[in-house]
Amino acid sequence: MEHTQPSPVVGDETKRQLPALENVSQHTLIATLKANIRMNEQGLGLIIIQNGPYLQIISLVEKSSAANDGKLKPGDVLIKIGYADVLGWTLRELRQLLHNIPVGTTVQIRVYRDFVEVPQCWQSAVELIPEAKLPVMTAE
């Protein structure tokens, strides 16, 4: 599958500041981290955006597998999920991959840390994302 990077739009400083995907090597960056996260009915517990050519965690769902593990944090850029190299993937491609992972499976996630900043517009918008909090179950 070929991944193409759209040309930056005039005035779009975010895309111009991101390191070009073709210049990134998994062997040259040392700030990598691995976490083993269990897939449950609500997913892995990560809220992810597409930041230029990168998939970036902007938040962890409260009390989720990812939050309980404690290794991943907002700002981390996804490199691998299981055996899939997701560097340069779109959100749609990631969704298709995650949809095929059975509930109960533990998946190794590899990320780059301190690689690119979360865009300012997403830092303030994360509070408005309802999925950041697990639904409250009531006993009736």
Backbone as CSV, one residue per row, in Angstrom:
resi,resn,N_x,N_y,N_z,CA_x,CA_y,CA_z,C_x,C_y,C_z
1,MET,0.846,-1.164,0.000,0.000,0.000,0.000,0.895,1.231,0.000
2,GLU,0.671,2.124,-0.907,1.499,3.315,-1.027,0.865,4.443,-0.241
3,HIS,1.668,5.156,0.518,1.181,6.276,1.310,1.741,7.552,0.711
4,THR,0.869,8.487,0.394,1.335,9.757,-0.135,1.033,10.838,0.878
5,GLN,1.901,11.829,0.933,1.722,12.933,1.852,1.241,14.127,1.057
6,PRO,0.076,14.701,1.424,-0.421,15.850,0.691,0.509,17.041,0.860
7,SER,0.512,17.895,-0.137,1.321,19.108,-0.071,0.749,20.023,0.992
8,PRO,1.619,20.720,1.735,1.108,21.632,2.751,0.322,22.767,2.105
9,VAL,-0.749,23.167,2.765,-1.557,24.282,2.305,-0.869,25.564,2.752
10,VAL,-0.921,26.581,1.910,-0.313,27.861,2.264,-0.935,28.339,3.564
11,GLY,-0.102,28.722,4.508,-0.573,29.178,5.802,-0.718,28.057,6.821
12,ASP,-0.475,26.832,6.426,-0.589,25.698,7.349,0.794,25.398,7.925
13,GLU,1.159,26.106,8.991,2.490,25.975,9.581,2.709,24.621,10.221
14,THR,1.634,23.975,10.690,1.780,22.690,11.360,2.443,21.679,10.455
15,LYS,1.975,21.545,9.221,2.523,20.540,8.325,3.958,20.876,7.941
16,ARG,4.285,22.144,7.844,5.646,22.517,7.465,6.640,22.276,8.595
17,GLN,6.189,22.291,9.839,7.094,22.101,10.963,7.345,20.639,11.276
18,LEU,6.515,19.739,10.790,6.675,18.317,11.081,7.823,17.742,10.268
19,PRO,8.624,16.875,10.864,9.680,16.205,10.099,9.061,15.378,8.980
20,ALA,9.646,15.426,7.810,9.141,14.658,6.670,9.241,13.172,6.980
21,LEU,8.217,12.441,6.621,8.152,11.015,6.912,9.342,10.267,6.329
22,GLU,9.748,10.634,5.130,10.862,9.923,4.496,12.198,10.178,5.191
23,ASN,12.267,11.193,6.051,13.502,11.485,6.788,13.549,10.810,8.153
24,VAL,12.498,10.085,8.511,12.424,9.452,9.826,12.848,7.998,9.715
25,SER,13.746,7.598,10.570,14.188,6.212,10.622,13.961,5.683,12.019
26,GLN,13.378,4.497,12.124,13.150,3.904,13.434,14.464,3.598,14.137
27,HIS,15.532,3.512,13.383,16.827,3.179,13.975,17.592,4.412,14.448
28,THR,17.201,5.597,13.988,17.938,6.796,14.374,17.334,7.512,15.565
29,LEU,16.075,7.257,15.870,15.450,7.910,17.017,15.557,6.997,18.228
30,ILE,16.056,7.541,19.317,16.279,6.698,20.489,15.144,6.770,21.502
31,ALA,14.278,7.768,21.417,13.200,7.923,22.393,11.991,7.084,21.983
32,THR,12.192,5.757,21.915,11.080,4.867,21.604,10.648,4.150,22.870
33,LEU,9.404,3.728,22.877,8.840,3.090,24.057,7.875,2.003,23.611
34,LYS,7.835,0.913,24.356,6.901,-0.188,24.082,5.931,-0.302,25.248
35,ALA,4.673,-0.582,24.909,3.658,-0.830,25.927,2.788,-1.984,25.453
36,ASN,2.391,-2.843,26.371,1.488,-3.947,26.064,0.108,-3.585,26.589
37,ILE,-0.834,-3.387,25.660,-2.170,-2.924,26.009,-3.187,-3.981,25.593
38,ARG,-4.129,-4.241,26.467,-5.165,-5.245,26.204,-6.371,-4.580,25.529
39,MET,-6.805,-5.156,24.419,-7.990,-4.673,23.702,-9.232,-5.099,24.469
40,ASN,-10.096,-4.136,24.803,-11.367,-4.492,25.433,-12.518,-3.973,24.582
41,GLU,-13.730,-4.033,25.099,-14.910,-3.650,24.316,-14.852,-2.194,23.867
42,GLN,-14.212,-1.324,24.636,-14.101,0.092,24.285,-12.849,0.392,23.452
43,GLY,-12.052,-0.618,23.144,-10.826,-0.399,22.376,-9.609,-0.437,23.274
44,LEU,-8.566,0.249,22.842,-7.316,0.278,23.604,-7.285,1.402,24.638
45,GLY,-8.166,2.363,24.493,-8.197,3.480,25.436,-7.341,4.648,25.001
46,LEU,-7.108,4.772,23.695,-6.300,5.862,23.153,-7.156,6.756,22.276
47,ILE,-6.985,8.055,22.400,-7.613,8.991,21.477,-6.493,9.514,20.592
48,ILE,-6.642,9.268,19.290,-5.556,9.482,18.335,-6.005,10.455,17.256
49,ILE,-5.095,11.337,16.859,-5.336,12.243,15.729,-4.313,11.961,14.650
50,GLN,-4.600,12.464,13.466,-3.611,12.417,12.392,-2.966,13.791,12.346
51,ASN,-1.692,13.845,12.685,-0.923,15.082,12.729,0.052,15.045,11.554
52,GLY,-0.379,15.575,10.402,0.426,15.455,9.190,0.520,13.984,8.824
53,PRO,1.727,13.461,8.620,1.863,12.052,8.261,1.914,11.113,9.468
54,TYR,1.701,11.632,10.666,1.851,10.837,11.884,0.519,10.628,12.590
55,LEU,0.386,9.471,13.240,-0.740,9.198,14.123,-0.251,9.466,15.535
56,GLN,-0.919,10.383,16.220,-0.430,10.858,17.507,-1.503,10.726,18.580
57,ILE,-1.087,10.246,19.746,-1.989,10.135,20.896,-2.186,11.530,21.476
58,ILE,-3.458,11.930,21.640,-3.700,13.224,22.277,-4.295,13.062,23.668
59,SER,-4.814,11.857,23.956,-5.391,11.634,25.272,-5.540,10.139,25.520
60,LEU,-5.633,9.784,26.780,-5.929,8.405,27.187,-7.305,8.409,27.832
61,VAL,-8.110,7.410,27.515,-9.438,7.300,28.104,-9.276,6.919,29.577
62,GLU,-9.993,7.627,30.446,-9.916,7.351,31.885,-10.214,5.889,32.173
63,LYS,-9.449,5.277,33.051,-9.647,3.900,33.528,-9.615,2.862,32.411
64,SER,-8.984,3.179,31.296,-8.876,2.236,30.180,-7.619,1.389,30.340
65,SER,-7.451,0.424,29.453,-6.247,-0.415,29.468,-4.991,0.436,29.345
66,ALA,-5.005,1.392,28.434,-3.826,2.246,28.221,-3.545,3.114,29.442
67,ALA,-4.590,3.672,30.040,-4.404,4.521,31.223,-3.886,3.689,32.395
68,ASN,-4.418,2.486,32.572,-3.978,1.624,33.670,-2.541,1.161,33.481
69,ASP,-2.118,0.944,32.232,-0.747,0.528,31.955,0.241,1.631,32.343
70,GLY,-0.096,2.875,32.058,0.700,4.016,32.488,1.940,4.337,31.665
71,LYS,2.217,3.607,30.598,3.437,3.867,29.821,3.234,4.891,28.717
72,LEU,2.073,4.884,28.061,1.819,5.806,26.958,1.326,7.136,27.508
73,LYS,1.587,8.217,26.751,1.124,9.528,27.185,0.788,10.390,25.975
74,PRO,-0.005,11.437,26.195,-0.327,12.340,25.099,0.952,12.896,24.459
75,GLY,0.932,12.964,23.137,2.093,13.425,22.384,2.867,12.296,21.732
76,ASP,2.707,11.061,22.229,3.407,9.923,21.639,2.928,9.701,20.210
77,VAL,3.866,9.383,19.311,3.564,9.107,17.909,3.649,7.601,17.697
78,LEU,2.587,7.014,17.121,2.540,5.568,16.907,3.522,5.132,15.829
79,ILE,4.291,4.079,16.128,5.203,3.471,15.161,4.648,2.121,14.732
80,LYS,4.354,1.264,15.718,3.867,-0.091,15.429,2.742,-0.453,16.373
81,ILE,1.802,-1.218,15.826,0.775,-1.854,16.644,0.832,-3.321,16.266
82,GLY,1.234,-4.147,17.220,1.490,-5.551,16.906,2.647,-5.618,15.920
83,TYR,2.443,-6.340,14.824,3.480,-6.450,13.801,3.319,-5.424,12.689
84,ALA,2.273,-4.599,12.750,2.004,-3.625,11.695,2.787,-2.340,11.934
85,ASP,3.570,-1.937,10.950,4.296,-0.676,10.983,3.322,0.406,10.540
86,VAL,2.829,1.226,11.473,1.777,2.200,11.185,2.309,3.605,10.929
87,LEU,3.607,3.762,10.867,4.197,5.069,10.587,3.804,5.491,9.173
88,GLY,3.094,6.594,9.051,2.633,7.074,7.758,1.223,6.635,7.403
89,TRP,0.581,5.860,8.275,-0.795,5.419,8.011,-1.783,6.558,8.241
90,THR,-2.976,6.387,7.699,-4.074,7.311,7.959,-4.914,6.774,9.110
91,LEU,-5.783,7.621,9.650,-6.693,7.165,10.700,-7.612,6.057,10.194
92,ARG,-8.014,6.144,8.947,-8.886,5.110,8.375,-8.174,3.759,8.351
93,GLU,-6.900,3.744,7.953,-6.138,2.493,7.922,-5.954,1.935,9.328
94,LEU,-5.693,2.810,10.293,-5.547,2.372,11.688,-6.861,1.783,12.201
95,ARG,-7.964,2.429,11.888,-9.273,1.926,12.321,-9.522,0.528,11.776
96,GLN,-9.180,0.291,10.519,-9.367,-1.036,9.931,-8.525,-2.083,10.653
97,LEU,-7.284,-1.729,10.989,-6.416,-2.653,11.724,-7.009,-2.970,13.093
98,LEU,-7.390,-1.944,13.842,-7.903,-2.140,15.198,-9.222,-2.906,15.192
99,HIS,-10.024,-2.712,14.169,-11.312,-3.400,14.064,-11.117,-4.920,13.970
100,ASN,-9.972,-5.348,13.457,-9.709,-6.786,13.276,-8.993,-7.425,14.460
101,ILE,-8.720,-6.672,15.516,-8.073,-7.232,16.701,-9.161,-7.700,17.670
102,PRO,-9.188,-8.987,18.007,-10.239,-9.499,18.901,-10.143,-8.919,20.311
103,VAL,-11.308,-8.729,20.933,-11.372,-8.286,22.327,-10.642,-9.315,23.183
104,GLY,-9.834,-8.838,24.130,-9.068,-9.723,25.004,-7.637,-9.921,24.548
105,THR,-7.316,-9.508,23.331,-5.955,-9.645,22.807,-5.061,-8.564,23.404
106,THR,-3.862,-8.941,23.825,-2.881,-7.968,24.286,-1.995,-7.608,23.098
107,VAL,-1.890,-6.313,22.826,-1.173,-5.816,21.659,0.026,-4.988,22.121
108,GLN,1.179,-5.227,21.501,2.335,-4.391,21.795,2.262,-3.142,20.923
109,ILE,2.376,-1.989,21.566,2.350,-0.709,20.867,3.716,-0.060,21.046
110,ARG,4.296,0.373,19.939,5.590,1.060,19.988,5.367,2.498,19.528
111,VAL,5.936,3.448,20.272,5.752,4.868,19.976,7.079,5.608,20.026
112,TYR,7.098,6.762,19.351,8.174,7.745,19.524,7.693,8.731,20.566
113,ARG,8.559,9.074,21.483,8.225,10.057,22.504,9.040,11.321,22.263
114,ASP,8.441,12.474,22.539,9.103,13.779,22.388,9.595,13.989,20.962
115,PHE,8.769,13.601,19.990,9.137,13.690,18.581,8.505,14.905,17.927
116,VAL,7.181,15.033,18.023,6.470,16.216,17.541,5.456,16.630,18.600
117,GLU,5.183,17.912,18.658,4.224,18.438,19.628,2.796,18.190,19.158
118,VAL,1.889,18.020,20.115,0.465,17.965,19.793,0.066,19.367,19.352
119,PRO,-0.641,19.505,18.216,-1.060,20.836,17.767,-1.869,21.559,18.835
120,GLN,-1.656,22.855,18.956,-2.305,23.658,19.986,-3.829,23.530,19.948
121,CYS,-4.406,23.481,18.745,-5.869,23.387,18.652,-6.389,22.100,19.288
122,TRP,-5.616,21.021,19.250,-6.049,19.757,19.851,-5.802,19.748,21.352
123,GLN,-4.811,20.487,21.830,-4.553,20.527,23.266,-5.748,21.101,24.008
124,SER,-6.383,22.114,23.429,-7.545,22.708,24.093,-8.832,21.962,23.788
125,ALA,-8.906,21.247,22.657,-10.130,20.554,22.262,-10.307,19.215,22.963
126,VAL,-9.256,18.668,23.539,-9.333,17.319,24.116,-10.369,17.230,25.236
127,GLU,-10.598,18.318,25.952,-11.601,18.327,27.025,-13.015,18.151,26.491
128,LEU,-13.225,18.442,25.218,-14.554,18.370,24.622,-14.871,17.001,24.024
129,ILE,-13.913,16.079,24.042,-14.103,14.763,23.435,-14.792,13.850,24.447
130,PRO,-16.043,13.455,24.180,-16.774,12.649,25.172,-16.162,11.270,25.382
131,GLU,-15.471,10.727,24.391,-14.887,9.394,24.524,-13.733,9.350,25.513
132,ALA,-13.243,10.498,25.955,-12.128,10.528,26.898,-12.515,9.982,28.271
133,LYS,-13.810,9.891,28.512,-14.279,9.345,29.776,-15.126,8.112,29.484
134,LEU,-14.889,7.054,30.224,-15.687,5.835,30.040,-17.117,6.099,30.475
135,PRO,-18.096,5.446,29.815,-19.484,5.643,30.232,-19.712,5.141,31.657
136,VAL,-20.558,5.838,32.382,-20.887,5.452,33.751,-21.991,4.414,33.701
137,MET,-21.747,3.280,34.327,-22.752,2.209,34.371,-23.559,2.327,35.664
138,THR,-24.860,2.298,35.528,-25.715,2.360,36.711,-26.437,1.030,36.889
139,ALA,-26.581,0.609,38.112,-27.283,-0.648,38.414,-28.751,-0.335,38.630
140,GLU,-29.582,-0.837,37.741,-31.024,-0.588,37.881,-31.759,-1.888,37.972
